[in-house]
PDB file of C-alpha atoms in Angstrom:
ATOM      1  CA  UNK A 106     108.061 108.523 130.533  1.00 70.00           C
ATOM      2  CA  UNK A 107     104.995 106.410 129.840  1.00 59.00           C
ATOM      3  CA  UNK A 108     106.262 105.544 125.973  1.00 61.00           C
ATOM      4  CA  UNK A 109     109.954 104.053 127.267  1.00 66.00           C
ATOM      5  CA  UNK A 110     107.868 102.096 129.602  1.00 65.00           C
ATOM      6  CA  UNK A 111     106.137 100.492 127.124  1.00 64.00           C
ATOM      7  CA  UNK A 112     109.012 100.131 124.549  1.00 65.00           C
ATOM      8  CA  UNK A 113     110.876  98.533 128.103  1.00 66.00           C
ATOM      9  CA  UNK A 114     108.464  96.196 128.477  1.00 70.00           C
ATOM     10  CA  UNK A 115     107.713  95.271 124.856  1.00 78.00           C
ATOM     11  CA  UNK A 116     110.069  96.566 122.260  1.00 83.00           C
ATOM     12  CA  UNK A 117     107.970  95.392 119.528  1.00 91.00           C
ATOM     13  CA  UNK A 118     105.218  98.105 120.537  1.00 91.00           C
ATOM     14  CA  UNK A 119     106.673 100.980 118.560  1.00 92.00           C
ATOM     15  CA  UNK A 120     107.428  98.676 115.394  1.00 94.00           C
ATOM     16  CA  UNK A 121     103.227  97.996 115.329  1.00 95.00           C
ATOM     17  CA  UNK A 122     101.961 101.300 116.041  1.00 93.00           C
ATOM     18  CA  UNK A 123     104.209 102.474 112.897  1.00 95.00           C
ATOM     19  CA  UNK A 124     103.113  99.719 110.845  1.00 97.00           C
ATOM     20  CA  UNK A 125      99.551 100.706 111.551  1.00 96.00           C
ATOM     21  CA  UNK A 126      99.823 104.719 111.215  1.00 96.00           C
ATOM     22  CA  UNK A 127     101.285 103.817 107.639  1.00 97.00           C
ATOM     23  CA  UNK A 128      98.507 101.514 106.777  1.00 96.00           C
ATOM     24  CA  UNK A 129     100.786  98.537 106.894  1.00 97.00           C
ATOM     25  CA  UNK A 130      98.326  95.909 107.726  1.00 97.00           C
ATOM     26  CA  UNK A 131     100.125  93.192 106.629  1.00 96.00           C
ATOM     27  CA  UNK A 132     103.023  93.726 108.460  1.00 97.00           C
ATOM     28  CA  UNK A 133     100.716  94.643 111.464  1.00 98.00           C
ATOM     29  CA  UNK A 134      99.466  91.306 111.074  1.00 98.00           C
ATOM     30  CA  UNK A 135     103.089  89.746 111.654  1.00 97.00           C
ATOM     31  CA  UNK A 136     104.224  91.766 114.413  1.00 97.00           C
ATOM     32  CA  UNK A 137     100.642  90.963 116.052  1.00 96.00           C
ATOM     33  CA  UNK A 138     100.997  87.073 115.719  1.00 97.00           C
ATOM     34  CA  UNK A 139     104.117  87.380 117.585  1.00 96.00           C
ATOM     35  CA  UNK A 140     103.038  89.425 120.119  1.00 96.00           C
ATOM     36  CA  UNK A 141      99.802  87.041 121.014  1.00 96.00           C
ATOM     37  CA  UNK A 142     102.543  84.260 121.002  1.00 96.00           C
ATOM     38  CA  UNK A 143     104.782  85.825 123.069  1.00 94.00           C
ATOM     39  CA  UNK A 144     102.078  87.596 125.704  1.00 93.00           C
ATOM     40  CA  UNK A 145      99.058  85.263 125.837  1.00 94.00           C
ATOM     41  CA  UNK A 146      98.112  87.047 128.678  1.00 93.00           C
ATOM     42  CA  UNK A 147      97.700  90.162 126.999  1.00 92.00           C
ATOM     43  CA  UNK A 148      93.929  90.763 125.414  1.00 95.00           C
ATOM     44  CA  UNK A 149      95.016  94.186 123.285  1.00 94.00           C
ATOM     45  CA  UNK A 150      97.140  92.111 121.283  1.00 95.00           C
ATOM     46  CA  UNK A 151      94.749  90.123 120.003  1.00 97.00           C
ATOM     47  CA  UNK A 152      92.329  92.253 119.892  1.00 97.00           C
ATOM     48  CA  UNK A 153      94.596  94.421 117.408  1.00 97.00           C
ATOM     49  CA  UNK A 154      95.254  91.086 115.498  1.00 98.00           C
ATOM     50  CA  UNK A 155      91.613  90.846 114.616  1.00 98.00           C
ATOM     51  CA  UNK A 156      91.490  94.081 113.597  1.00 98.00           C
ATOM     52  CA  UNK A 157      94.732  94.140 111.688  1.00 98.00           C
ATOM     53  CA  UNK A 158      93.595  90.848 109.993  1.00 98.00           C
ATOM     54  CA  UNK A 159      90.087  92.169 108.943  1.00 98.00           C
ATOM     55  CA  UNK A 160      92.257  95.636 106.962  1.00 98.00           C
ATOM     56  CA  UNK A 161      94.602  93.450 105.214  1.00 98.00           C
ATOM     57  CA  UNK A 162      91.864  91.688 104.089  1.00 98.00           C
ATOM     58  CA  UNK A 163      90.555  95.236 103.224  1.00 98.00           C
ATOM     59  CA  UNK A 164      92.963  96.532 101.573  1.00 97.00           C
ATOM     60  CA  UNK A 165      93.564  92.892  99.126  1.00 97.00           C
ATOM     61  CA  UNK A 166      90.174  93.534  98.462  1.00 96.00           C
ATOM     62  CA  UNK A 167      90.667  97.010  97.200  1.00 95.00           C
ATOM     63  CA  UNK A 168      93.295  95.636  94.950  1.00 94.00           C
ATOM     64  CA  UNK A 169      90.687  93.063  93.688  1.00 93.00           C
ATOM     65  CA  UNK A 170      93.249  90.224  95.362  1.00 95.00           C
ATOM     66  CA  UNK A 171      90.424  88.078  96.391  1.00 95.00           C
ATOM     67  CA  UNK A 172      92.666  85.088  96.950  1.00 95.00           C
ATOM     68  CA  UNK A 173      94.750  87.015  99.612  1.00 97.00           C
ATOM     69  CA  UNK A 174      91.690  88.343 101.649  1.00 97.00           C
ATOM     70  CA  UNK A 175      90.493  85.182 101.770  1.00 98.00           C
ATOM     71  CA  UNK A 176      93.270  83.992 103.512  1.00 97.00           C
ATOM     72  CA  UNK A 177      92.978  86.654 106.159  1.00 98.00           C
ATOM     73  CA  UNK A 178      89.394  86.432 106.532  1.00 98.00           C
ATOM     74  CA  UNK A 179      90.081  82.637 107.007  1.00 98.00           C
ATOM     75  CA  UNK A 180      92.255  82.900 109.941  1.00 97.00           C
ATOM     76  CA  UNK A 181      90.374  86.160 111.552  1.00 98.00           C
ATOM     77  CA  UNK A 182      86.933  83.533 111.064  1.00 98.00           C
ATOM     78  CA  UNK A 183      88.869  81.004 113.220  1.00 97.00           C
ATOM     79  CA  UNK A 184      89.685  83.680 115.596  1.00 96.00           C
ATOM     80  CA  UNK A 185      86.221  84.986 116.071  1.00 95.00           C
ATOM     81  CA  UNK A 186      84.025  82.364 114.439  1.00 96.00           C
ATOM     82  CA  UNK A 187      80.965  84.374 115.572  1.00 96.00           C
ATOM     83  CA  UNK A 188      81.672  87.762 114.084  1.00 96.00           C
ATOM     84  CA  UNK A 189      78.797  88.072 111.044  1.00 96.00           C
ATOM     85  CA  UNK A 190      80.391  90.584 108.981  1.00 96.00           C
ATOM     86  CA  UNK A 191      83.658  88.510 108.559  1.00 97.00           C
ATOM     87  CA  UNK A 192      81.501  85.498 107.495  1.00 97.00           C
ATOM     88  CA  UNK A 193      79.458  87.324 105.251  1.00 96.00           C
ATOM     89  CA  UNK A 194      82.585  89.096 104.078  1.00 96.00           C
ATOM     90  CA  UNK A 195      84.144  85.790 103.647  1.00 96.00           C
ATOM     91  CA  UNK A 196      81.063  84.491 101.427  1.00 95.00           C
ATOM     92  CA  UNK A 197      81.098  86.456  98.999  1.00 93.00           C
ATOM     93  CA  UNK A 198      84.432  86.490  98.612  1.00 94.00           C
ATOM     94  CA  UNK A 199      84.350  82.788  97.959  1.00 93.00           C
ATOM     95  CA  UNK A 200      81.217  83.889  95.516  1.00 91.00           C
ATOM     96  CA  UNK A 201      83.328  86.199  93.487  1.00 91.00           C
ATOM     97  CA  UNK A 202      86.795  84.820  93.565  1.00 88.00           C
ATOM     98  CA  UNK A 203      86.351  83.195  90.296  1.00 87.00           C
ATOM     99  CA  UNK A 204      84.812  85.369  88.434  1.00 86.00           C
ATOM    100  CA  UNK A 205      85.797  88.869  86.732  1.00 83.00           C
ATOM    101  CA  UNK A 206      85.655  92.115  88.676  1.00 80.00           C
ATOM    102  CA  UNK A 207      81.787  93.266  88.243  1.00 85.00           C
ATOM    103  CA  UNK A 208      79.957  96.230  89.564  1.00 90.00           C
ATOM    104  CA  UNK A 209      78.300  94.257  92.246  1.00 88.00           C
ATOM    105  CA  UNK A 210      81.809  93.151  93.635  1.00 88.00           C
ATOM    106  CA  UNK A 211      82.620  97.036  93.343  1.00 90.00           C
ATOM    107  CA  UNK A 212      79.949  98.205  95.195  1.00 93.00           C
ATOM    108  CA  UNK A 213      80.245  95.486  97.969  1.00 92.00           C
ATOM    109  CA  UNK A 214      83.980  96.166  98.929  1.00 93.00           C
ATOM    110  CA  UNK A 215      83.201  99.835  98.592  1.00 94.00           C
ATOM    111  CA  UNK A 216      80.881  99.843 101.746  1.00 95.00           C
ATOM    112  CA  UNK A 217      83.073  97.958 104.088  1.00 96.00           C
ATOM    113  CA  UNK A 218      85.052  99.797 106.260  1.00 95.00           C
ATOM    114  CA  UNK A 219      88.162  99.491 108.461  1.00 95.00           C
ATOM    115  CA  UNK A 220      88.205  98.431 112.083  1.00 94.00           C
TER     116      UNK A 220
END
């Protein structure tokens, strides 16, 4: 069977795509960062690192956490220093951080969507 190949090969597999069906970016995040460690060789893991980074971010956004999306967008900019919606993302974020929750903050984290 194809899924006790995987789970053979990486045991870690199962642990992320659960993580990820529940929403839990953060701990997607983690498993991720071990898994690009551990197989450098392996594009889909980093891949779902960048994407995993740019929901937490999401989702401490959605929670008005500014502080902790920035951190994520910080490391998924250093990943992919050429992706425009991060750094945009990432500006205003560092534009609003210090200031009260306004409608224009509202409406901007409203339109983003997941990856």
């Amino acid at each position: 069977m194809l899924r006790d190949r995987i789970i053979e090969l990486e045991a870690r597999v199962p642990a992320l795509h659960s993580a990820i069906q529940r929403g839990n970016f953060n701990a997607a995040v983690s498993i991720c960062e071990d898994l690009v460690r551990d197989h450098p060789d392996q594009p889909e893991y980093a891949q779902e690192l960048r994407r995993s980074l740019f929901n937490a971010a999401l989702d401490d956004l959605r929670g008005y956490n500014l502080t902790a999306a920035e951190s994520y967008l910080i490391r998924l900019a250093q990943l992919e220093p050429s992706d425009q919606e991060v750094l945009r993302v990432l500006r205003f974020v560092q534009k609003y951080k210090t200031r009260p929750v306004d409608p224009r903050l509202r409406i901007f984290i409203q339109s983003l969507q997941p990856r």
